[in-house]
Tab-separated table of C-alpha atoms in Angstrom:
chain	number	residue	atom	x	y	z
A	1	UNK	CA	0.000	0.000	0.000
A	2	UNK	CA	2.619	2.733	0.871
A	3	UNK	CA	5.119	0.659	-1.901
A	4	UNK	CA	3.697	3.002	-4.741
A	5	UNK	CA	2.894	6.252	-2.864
A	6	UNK	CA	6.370	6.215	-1.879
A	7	UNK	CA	7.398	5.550	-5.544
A	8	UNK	CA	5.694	9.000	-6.210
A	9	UNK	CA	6.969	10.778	-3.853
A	10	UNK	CA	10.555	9.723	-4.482
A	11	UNK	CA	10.038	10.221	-8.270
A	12	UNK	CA	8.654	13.587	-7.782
A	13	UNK	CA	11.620	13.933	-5.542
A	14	UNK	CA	13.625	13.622	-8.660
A	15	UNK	CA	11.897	15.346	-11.245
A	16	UNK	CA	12.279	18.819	-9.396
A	17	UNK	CA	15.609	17.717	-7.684
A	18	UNK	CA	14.626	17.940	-4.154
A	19	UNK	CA	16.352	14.798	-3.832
A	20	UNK	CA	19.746	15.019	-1.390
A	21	UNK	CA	21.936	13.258	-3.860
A	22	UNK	CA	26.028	12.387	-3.122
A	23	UNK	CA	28.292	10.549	-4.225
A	24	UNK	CA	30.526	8.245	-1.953
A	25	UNK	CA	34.571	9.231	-3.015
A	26	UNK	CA	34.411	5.186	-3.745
A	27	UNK	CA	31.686	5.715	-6.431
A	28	UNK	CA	33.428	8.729	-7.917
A	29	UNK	CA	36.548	6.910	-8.435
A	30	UNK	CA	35.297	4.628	-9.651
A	31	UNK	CA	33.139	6.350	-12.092
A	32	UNK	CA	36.145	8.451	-12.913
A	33	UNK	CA	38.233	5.228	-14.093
A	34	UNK	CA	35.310	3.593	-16.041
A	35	UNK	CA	35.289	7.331	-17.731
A	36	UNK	CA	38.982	6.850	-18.496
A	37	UNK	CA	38.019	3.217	-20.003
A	38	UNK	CA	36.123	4.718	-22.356
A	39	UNK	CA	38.853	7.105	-23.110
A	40	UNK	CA	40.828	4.959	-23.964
A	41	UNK	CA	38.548	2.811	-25.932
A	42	UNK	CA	37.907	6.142	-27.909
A	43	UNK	CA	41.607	7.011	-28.123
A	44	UNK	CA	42.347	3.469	-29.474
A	45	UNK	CA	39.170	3.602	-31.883
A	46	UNK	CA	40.663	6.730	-33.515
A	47	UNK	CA	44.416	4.962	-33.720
A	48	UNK	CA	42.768	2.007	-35.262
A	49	UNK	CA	40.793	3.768	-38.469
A	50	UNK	CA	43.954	6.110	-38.882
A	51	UNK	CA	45.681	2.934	-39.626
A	52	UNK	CA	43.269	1.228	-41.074
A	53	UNK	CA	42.147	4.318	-43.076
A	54	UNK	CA	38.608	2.466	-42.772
A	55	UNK	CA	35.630	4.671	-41.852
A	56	UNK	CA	32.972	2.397	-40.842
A	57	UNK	CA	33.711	2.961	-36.983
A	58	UNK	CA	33.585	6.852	-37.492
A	59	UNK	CA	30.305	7.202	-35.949
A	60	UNK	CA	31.789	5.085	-32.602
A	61	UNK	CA	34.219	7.253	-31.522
A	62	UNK	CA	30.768	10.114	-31.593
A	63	UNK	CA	28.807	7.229	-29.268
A	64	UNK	CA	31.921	6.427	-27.224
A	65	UNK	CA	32.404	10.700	-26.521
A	66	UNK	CA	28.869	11.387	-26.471
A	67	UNK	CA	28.542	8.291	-23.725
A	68	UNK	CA	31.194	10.240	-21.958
A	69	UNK	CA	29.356	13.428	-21.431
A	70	UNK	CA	26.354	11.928	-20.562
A	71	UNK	CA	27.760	9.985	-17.565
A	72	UNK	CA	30.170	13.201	-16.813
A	73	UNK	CA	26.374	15.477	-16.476
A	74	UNK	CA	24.734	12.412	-14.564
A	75	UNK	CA	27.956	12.274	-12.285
A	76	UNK	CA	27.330	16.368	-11.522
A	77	UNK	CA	23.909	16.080	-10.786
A	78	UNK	CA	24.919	13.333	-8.062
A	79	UNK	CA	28.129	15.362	-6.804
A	80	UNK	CA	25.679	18.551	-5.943
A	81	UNK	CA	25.680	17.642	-1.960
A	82	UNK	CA	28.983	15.530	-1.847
A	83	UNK	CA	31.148	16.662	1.175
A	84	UNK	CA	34.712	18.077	0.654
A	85	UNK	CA	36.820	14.395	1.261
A	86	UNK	CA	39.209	14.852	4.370
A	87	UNK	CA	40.570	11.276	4.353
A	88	UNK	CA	44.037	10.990	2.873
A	89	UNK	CA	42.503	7.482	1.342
A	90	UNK	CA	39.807	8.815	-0.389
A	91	UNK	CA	41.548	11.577	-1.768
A	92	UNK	CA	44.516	9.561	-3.222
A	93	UNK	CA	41.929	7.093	-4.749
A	94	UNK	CA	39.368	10.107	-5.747
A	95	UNK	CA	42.896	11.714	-7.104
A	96	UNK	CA	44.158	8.568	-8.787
A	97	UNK	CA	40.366	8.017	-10.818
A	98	UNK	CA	40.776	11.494	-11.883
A	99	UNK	CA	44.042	11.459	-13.281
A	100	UNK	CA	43.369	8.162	-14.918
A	101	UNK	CA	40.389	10.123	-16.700
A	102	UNK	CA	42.490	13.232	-17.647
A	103	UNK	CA	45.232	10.923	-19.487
A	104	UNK	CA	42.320	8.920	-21.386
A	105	UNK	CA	41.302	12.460	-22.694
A	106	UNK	CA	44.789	14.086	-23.054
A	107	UNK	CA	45.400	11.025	-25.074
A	108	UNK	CA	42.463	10.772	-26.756
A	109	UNK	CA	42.818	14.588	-27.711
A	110	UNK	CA	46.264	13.234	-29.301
A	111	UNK	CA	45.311	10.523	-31.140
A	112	UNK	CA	42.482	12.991	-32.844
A	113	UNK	CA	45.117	15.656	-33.234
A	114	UNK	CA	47.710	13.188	-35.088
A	115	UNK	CA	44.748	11.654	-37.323
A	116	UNK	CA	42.852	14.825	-37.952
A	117	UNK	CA	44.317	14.725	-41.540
A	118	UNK	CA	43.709	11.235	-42.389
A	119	UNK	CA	39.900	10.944	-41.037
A	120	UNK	CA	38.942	14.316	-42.754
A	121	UNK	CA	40.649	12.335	-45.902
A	122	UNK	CA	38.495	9.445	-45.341
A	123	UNK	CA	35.315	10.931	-44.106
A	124	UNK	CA	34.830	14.789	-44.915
A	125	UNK	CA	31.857	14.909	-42.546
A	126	UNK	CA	35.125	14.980	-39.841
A	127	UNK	CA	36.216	17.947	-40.402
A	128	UNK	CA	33.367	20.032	-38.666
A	129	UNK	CA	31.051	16.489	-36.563
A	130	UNK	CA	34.965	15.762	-34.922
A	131	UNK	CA	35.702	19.902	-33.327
A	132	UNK	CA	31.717	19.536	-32.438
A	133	UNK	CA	31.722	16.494	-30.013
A	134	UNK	CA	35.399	17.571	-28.603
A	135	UNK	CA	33.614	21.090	-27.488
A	136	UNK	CA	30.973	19.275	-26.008
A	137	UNK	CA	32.620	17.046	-24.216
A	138	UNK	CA	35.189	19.703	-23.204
A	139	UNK	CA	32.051	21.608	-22.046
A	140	UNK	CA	30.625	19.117	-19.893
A	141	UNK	CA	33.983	18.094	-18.126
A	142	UNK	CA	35.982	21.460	-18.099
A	143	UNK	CA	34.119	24.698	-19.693
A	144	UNK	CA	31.270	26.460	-18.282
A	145	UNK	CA	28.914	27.366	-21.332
A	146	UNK	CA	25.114	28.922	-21.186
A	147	UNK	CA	23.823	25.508	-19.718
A	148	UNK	CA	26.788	25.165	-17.057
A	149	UNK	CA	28.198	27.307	-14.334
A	150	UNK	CA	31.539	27.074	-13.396
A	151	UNK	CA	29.889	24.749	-10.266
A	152	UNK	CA	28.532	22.862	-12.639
A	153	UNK	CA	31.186	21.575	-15.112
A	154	UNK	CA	32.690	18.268	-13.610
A	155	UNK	CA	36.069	18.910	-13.053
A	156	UNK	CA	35.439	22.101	-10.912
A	157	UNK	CA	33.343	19.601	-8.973
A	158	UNK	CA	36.240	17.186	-8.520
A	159	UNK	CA	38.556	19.492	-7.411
A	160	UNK	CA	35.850	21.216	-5.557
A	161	UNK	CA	35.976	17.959	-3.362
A	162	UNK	CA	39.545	18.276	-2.523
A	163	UNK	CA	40.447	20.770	0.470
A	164	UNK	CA	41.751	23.976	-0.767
A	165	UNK	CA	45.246	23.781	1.129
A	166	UNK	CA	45.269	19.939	-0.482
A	167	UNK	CA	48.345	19.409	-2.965
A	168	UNK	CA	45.467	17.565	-4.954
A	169	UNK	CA	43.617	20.491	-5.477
A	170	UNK	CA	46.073	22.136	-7.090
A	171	UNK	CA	47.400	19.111	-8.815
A	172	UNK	CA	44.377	18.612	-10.488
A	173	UNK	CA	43.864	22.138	-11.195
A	174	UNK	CA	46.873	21.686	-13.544
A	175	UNK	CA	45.850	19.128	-14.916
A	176	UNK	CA	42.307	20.830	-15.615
A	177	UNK	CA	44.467	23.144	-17.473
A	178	UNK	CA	46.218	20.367	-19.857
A	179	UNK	CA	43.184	19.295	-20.911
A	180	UNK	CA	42.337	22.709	-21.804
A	181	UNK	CA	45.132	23.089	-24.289
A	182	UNK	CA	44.795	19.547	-25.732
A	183	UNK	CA	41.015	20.058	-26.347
A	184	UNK	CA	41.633	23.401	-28.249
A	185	UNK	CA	44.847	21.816	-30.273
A	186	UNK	CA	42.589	18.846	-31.273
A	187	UNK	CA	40.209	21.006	-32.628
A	188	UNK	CA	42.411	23.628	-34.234
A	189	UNK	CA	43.891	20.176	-36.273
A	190	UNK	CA	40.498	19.720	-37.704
A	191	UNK	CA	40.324	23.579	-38.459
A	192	UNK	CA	43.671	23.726	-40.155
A	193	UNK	CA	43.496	23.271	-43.882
């Protein structure tokens, strides 16, 4: 009897976010290194048609990014009421997840700046779909656009959970910053020529 009234109530919850949602530093490392597994899946997609010159799998490396962004915006929603992490633990392992998911993009940003040329050869619906899904996913993890504040975008979230007097914080600050550069160097390889 109370089963599906509480079902409403808890789904109404939802719908207008009244819902106290965090995330456990366990389940945001852990959703930080699954992020990086897809990453690297992407960054190894990319690798493989640049050899292969074949562009069946062009439309993957869009689901594998646009997967990406959607977990990074579910992630935020869920990080709202998380609690800056004191525990030297759960900062290393929060620390470690989010490190692991800046490489998979730094590299991933690589791989698409080094085959930029040979997928706009192969497919010239690259050359503007490829800059697209690299700003959004660089706006959903890093840059505050119309839809985002700065509180918003996930990586000001992660290091949001970090004390401010916390070598992490600033560690991953830097690191914010990287991905910054190899976001806007990916896309300028698609712009050039």
């Amino acid at each position: 009897m109370y089963r599906p009234f509480l079902s409403v109530v808890v789904g109404l919850c939802l719908y207008t976010r009244w819902a106290v949602a965090a995330l456990t530093s366990a389940e945001i490392a852990n959703s930080l290194n699954e992020l990086a597994q897809q990453g690297f899946a992407a960054k190894d997609l990319v690798l493989e048609i640049d050899s292969t010159a074949d562009a069946g799998p062009i439309p993957d490396i869009y689901t594998e990014m646009d997967t990406m962004v959607a977990v990074v915006l579910t992630d935020v929603n869920f990080m709202t009421n998380t609690p800056i992490i004191t525990d030297q633990a759960e900062e290393q392992d929060v620390y470690e997840g989010y490190s692991n998911f800046v490489q998979s993009l730094l590299e991933l940003m690589d791989a698409l700046s080094s085959s930029a040329a040979q997928l706009k050869s192969i497919d010239q619906t690259t050359k503007n779909k490829v800059p697209f899904e690299i700003r959004i996913l660089q706006s959903a993890v890093d840059i505050a656009d119309e839809m985002l504040t700065p509180h918003e975008a996930y990586f000001y979230n992660i290091i949001g959970l970090f004390p401010a007097y916390s070598s992490y914080n600033a560690q991953a600050s830097n690191q914010k910053a990287q991905v910054d550069t190899h976001c806007f160097q990916a896309v300028w390889a698609f712009d050039r020529s």
